[in-house]
Coordinates of C-alpha atoms and ligand atoms in Angstrom, one line a residue:
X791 CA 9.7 -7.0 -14.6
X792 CA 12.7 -4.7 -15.5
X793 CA 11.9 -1.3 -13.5
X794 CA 13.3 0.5 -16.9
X795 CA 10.9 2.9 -18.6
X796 CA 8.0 1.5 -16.4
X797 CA 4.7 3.5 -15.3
X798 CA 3.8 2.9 -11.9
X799 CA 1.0 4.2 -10.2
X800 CA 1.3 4.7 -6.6
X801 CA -1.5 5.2 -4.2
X802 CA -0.8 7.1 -0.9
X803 CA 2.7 8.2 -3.0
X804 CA 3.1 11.6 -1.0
X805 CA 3.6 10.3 2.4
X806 CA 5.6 7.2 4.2
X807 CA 5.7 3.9 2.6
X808 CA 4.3 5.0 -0.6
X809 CA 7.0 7.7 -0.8
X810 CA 9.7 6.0 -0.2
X811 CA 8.7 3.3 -2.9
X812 CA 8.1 5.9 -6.0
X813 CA 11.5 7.1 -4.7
X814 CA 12.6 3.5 -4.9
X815 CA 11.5 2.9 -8.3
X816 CA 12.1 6.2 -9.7
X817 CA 15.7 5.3 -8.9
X818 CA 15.1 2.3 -10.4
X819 CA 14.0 3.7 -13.6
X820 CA 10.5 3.7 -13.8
X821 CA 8.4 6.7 -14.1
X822 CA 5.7 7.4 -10.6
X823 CA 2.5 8.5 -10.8
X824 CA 1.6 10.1 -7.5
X825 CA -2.3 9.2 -6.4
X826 CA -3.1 10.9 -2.9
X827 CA -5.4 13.1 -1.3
X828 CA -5.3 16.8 -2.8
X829 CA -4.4 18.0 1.0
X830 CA -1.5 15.4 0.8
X831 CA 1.5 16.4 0.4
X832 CA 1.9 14.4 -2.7
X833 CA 2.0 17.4 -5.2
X834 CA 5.5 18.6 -3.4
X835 CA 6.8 14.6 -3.5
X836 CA 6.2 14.6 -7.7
X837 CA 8.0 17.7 -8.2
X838 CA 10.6 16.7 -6.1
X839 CA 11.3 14.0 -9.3
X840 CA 10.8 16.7 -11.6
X841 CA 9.9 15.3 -14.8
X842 CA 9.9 11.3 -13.8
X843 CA 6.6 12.0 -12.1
X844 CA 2.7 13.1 -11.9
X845 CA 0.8 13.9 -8.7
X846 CA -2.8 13.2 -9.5
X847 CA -5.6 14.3 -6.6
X848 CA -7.7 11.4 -5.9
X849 CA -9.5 9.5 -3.6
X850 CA -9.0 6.0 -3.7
X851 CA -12.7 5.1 -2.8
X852 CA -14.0 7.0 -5.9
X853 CA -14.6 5.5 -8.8
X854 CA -14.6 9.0 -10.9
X855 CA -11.2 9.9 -9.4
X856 CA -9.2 6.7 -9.7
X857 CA -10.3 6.6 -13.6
X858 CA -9.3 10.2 -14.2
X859 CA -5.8 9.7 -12.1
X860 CA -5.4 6.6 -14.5
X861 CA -6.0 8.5 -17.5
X862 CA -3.9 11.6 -16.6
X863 CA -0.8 9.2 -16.2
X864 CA -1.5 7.3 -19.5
X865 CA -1.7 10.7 -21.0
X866 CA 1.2 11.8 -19.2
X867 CA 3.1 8.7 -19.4
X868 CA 1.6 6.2 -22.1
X869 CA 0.8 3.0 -19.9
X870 CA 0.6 1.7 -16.2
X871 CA 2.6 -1.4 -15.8
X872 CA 2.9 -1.3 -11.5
X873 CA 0.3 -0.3 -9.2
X874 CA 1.3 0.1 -5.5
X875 CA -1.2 0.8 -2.9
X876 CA 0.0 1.8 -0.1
X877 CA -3.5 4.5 0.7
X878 CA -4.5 3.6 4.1
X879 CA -5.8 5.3 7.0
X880 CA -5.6 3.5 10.9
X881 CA -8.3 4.3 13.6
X882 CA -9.1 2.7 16.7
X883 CA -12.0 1.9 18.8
X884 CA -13.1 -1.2 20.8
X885 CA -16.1 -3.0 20.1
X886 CA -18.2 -1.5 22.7
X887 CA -16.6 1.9 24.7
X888 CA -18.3 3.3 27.7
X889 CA -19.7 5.4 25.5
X890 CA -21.5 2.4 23.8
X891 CA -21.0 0.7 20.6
X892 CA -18.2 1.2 18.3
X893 CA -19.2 3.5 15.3
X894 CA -20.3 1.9 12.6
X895 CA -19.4 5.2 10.3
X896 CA -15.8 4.7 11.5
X897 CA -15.9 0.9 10.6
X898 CA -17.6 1.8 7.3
X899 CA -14.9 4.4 6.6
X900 CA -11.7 2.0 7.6
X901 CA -13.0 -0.5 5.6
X902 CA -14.0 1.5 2.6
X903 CA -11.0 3.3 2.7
X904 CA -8.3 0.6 3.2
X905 CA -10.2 -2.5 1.4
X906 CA -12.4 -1.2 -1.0
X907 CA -10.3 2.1 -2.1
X908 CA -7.4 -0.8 -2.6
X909 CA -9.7 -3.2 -4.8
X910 CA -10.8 0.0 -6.7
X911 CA -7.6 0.7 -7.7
X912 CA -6.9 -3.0 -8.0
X913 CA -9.3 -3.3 -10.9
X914 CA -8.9 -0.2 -12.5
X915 CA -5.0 -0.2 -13.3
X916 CA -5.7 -4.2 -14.1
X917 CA -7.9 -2.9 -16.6
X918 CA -5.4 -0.4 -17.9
X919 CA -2.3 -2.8 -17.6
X920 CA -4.3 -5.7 -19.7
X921 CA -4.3 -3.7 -22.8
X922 CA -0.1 -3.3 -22.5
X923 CA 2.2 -5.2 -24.7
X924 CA 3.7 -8.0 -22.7
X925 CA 7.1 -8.4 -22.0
X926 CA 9.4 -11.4 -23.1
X927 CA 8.2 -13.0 -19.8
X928 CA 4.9 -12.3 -20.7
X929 CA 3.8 -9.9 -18.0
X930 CA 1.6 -7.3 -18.7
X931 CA 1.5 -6.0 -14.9
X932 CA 2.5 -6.2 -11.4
X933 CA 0.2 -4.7 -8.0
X934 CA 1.4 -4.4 -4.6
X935 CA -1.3 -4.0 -1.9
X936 CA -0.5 -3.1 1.7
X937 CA -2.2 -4.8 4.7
X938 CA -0.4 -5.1 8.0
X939 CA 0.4 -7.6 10.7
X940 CA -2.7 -6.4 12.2
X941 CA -4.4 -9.0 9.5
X942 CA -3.3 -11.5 11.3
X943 CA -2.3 -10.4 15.1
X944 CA -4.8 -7.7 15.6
X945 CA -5.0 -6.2 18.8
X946 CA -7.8 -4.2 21.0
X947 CA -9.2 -1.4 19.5
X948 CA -8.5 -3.0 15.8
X949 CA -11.1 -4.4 14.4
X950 CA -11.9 -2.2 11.6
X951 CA -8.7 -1.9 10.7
X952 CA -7.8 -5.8 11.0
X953 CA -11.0 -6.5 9.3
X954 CA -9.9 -4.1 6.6
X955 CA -6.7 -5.8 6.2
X956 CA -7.5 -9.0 6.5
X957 CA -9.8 -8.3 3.4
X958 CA -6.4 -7.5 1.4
X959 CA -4.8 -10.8 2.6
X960 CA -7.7 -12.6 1.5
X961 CA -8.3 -11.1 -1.7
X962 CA -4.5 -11.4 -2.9
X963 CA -4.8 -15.0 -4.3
X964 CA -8.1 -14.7 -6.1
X965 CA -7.3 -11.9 -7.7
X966 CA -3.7 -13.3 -8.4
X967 CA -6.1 -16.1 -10.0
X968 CA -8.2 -14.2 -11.8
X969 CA -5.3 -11.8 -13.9
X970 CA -3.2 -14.6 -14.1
X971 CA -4.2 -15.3 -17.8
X972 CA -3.2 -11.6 -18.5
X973 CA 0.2 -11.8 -16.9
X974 CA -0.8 -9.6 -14.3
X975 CA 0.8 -11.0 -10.9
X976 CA -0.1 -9.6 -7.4
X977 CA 1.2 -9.7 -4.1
X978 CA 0.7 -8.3 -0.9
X979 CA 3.0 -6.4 1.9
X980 CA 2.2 -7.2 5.8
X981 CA 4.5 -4.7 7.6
X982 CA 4.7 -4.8 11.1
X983 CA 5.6 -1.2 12.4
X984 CA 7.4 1.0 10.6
X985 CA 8.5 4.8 11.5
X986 CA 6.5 6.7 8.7
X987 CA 3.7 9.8 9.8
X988 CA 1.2 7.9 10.5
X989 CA 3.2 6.4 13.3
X990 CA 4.6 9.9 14.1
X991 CA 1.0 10.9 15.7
X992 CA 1.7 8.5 18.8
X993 CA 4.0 9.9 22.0
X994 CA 7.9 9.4 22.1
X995 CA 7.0 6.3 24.7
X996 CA 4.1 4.8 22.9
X997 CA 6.9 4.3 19.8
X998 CA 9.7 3.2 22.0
X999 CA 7.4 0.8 23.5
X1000 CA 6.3 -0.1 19.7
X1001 CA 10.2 -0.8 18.8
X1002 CA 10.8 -2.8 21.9
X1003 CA 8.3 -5.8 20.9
X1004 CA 10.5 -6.2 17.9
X1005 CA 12.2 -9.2 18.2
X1006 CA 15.2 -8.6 15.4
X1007 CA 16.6 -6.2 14.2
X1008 CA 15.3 -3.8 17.7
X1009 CA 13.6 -1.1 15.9
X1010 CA 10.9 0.2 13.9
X1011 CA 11.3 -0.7 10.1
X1012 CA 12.7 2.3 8.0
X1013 CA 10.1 2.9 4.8
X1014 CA 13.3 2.1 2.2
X1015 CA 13.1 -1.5 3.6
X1016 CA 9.3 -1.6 2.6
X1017 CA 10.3 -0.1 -0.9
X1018 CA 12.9 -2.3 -1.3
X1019 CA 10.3 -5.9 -1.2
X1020 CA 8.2 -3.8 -3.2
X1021 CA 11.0 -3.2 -5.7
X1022 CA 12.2 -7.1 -5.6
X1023 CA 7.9 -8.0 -5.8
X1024 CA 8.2 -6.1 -9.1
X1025 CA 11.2 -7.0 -10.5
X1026 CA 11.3 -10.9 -8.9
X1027 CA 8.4 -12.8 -11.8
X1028 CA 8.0 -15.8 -9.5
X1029 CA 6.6 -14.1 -7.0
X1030 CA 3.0 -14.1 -6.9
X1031 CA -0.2 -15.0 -5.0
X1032 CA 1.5 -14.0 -1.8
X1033 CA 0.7 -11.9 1.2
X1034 CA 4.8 -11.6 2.5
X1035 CA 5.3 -10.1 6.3
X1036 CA 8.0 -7.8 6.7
X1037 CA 8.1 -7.1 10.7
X1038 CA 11.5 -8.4 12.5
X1039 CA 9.7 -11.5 13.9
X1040 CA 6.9 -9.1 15.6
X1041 CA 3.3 -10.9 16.9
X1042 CA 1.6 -8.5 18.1
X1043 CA 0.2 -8.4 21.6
X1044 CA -3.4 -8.2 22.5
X1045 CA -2.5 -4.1 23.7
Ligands
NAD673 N1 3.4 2.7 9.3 C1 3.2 1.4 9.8 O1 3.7 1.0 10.8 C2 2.3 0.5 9.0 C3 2.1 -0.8 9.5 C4 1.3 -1.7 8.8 C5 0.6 -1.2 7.7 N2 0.7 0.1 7.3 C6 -0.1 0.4 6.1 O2 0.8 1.0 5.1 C7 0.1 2.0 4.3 C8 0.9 3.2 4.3 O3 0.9 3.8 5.6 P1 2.0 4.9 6.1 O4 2.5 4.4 7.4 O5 2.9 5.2 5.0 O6 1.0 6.0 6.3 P2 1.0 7.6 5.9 O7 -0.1 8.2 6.7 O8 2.4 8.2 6.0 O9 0.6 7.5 4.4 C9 -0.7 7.2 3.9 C10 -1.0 8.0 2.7 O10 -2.3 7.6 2.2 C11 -3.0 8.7 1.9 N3 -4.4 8.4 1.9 C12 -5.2 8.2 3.0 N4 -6.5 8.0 2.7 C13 -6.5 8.1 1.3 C14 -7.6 8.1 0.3 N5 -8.8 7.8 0.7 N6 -7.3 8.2 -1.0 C15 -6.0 8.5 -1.4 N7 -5.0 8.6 -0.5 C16 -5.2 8.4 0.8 C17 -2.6 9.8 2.9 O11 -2.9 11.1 2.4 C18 -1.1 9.5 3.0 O12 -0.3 10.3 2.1 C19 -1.3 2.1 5.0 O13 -2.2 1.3 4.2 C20 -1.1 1.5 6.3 O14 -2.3 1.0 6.9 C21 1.5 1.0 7.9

């Protein structure tokens, strides 16, 4: 799908990787809708693009929310052609702590928040993008969901968020399936670890030693290099049904 005078919603949009891709494809030429928390600092990112974008305040667990971000940026912008959800929260536990069990709030939460906050938006701007004209190609739509490495290489003290991610891996072909008959592709981003805030909470040493179990290139991945396989996921029509790692040849340790 040509990026030009394209909607694209994107969840998480005021911070790391979802910045730097409505950055990315406001450059390209489509217009963002920002969807993040009101406390994010999504509002400042929007008017930073002045008039090629919307924040919209929402939780992506809430049903009430999503729907009124989606109908502020139709209003605002006519359609929704991408969605990109890059919403996530990480927290970590182990199974049982001296403490006892893990939470099973904190489980609930990860999982709500990363797997069922990304299917709610999932089906929501599906719903919007189905009633769009389709292009020559015949694509009405294209979604990028975010899991992580930690899908597949999860290590202790993940298993919420693994569990939450996996979800996304598993969920990327059926729902590929089922949209397919609408021209509405998905796809799905593994990243390994990348230098964005939520990565900015851990000590100078805990990083370095982050960066140092990258095989090639030796560093933490920048956010651009995330935007720029979610640019090429939009604009490349053969890709589809895929869950892609980008992580410099990482697998994750156990710790
Ligand atoms: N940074 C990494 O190394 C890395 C690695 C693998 C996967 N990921 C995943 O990439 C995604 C983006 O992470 P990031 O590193 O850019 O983090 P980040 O903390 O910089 O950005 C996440 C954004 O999501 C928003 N958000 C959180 N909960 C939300 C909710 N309920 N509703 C709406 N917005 C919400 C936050 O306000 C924030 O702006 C996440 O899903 C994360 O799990 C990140």
């Amino acid at each position: 799908m040509n990026l030009k005078d394209t909607v694209a919603l994107v969840t998480g949009g005021g911070s790391g990787l979802g910045e730097a891709t409505a950055r990315e494809l406001v450059s390209g030429g489509a217009k963002a809708v920002i969807l993040d928390l009101a406390a994010s600092p999504g509002k400042k990112v929007a008017e930073s693009l002045g008039d090629k974008a919307l924040f919209t305040a929402a939780d992506v667990v809430s049903e009430k929310e999503v729907s009124g971000a989606i109908t502020a940026a139709i209003a605002k912008f006519g359609a929704i052609h991408i969605a990109i959800n890059c919403a996530g929260i990480g927290r970590a536990m182990r199974t049982i702590t001296k403490e006892g069990p893990h939470s099973l709030e904190l489980f609930n939460r990860v999982i709500q928040v990363n797997l069922v906050g990304t299917f709610n938006v999932i089906r929501l701007a599906a719903a919007a993008m189905a009633k769009n004209q389709p292009n020559s190609d015949g694509e009405r739509g294209v979604i990028v969901n975010t899991a992580s490495v930690a899908a597949f290489d999860g290590q202790i003290g993940q298993a919420a968020y693994s569990a939450s991610k996996g979800g996304v891996v598993g969920m990327t072909l059926p729902i590929a399936r089922d949209l397919s008959s609408m021209g509405i592709r998905v796809c799905t981003i593994a990243p390994g670890t990348f230098e964005t805030p939520m990565l900015a909470g851990l000590p100078d040493p805990a990083r370095q030693a982050l960066a140092a179990q990258i095989p090639f290139p030796h560093r933490l991945g920048q956010p651009r290099e995330y935007a720029a396989l979610a640019r090429q996921i939009v604009e490349n029509a053969m890709l589809n049904g895929e869950t892609i790692r980008l992580d410099g040849a990482l697998r994750m340790p156990p710790r």
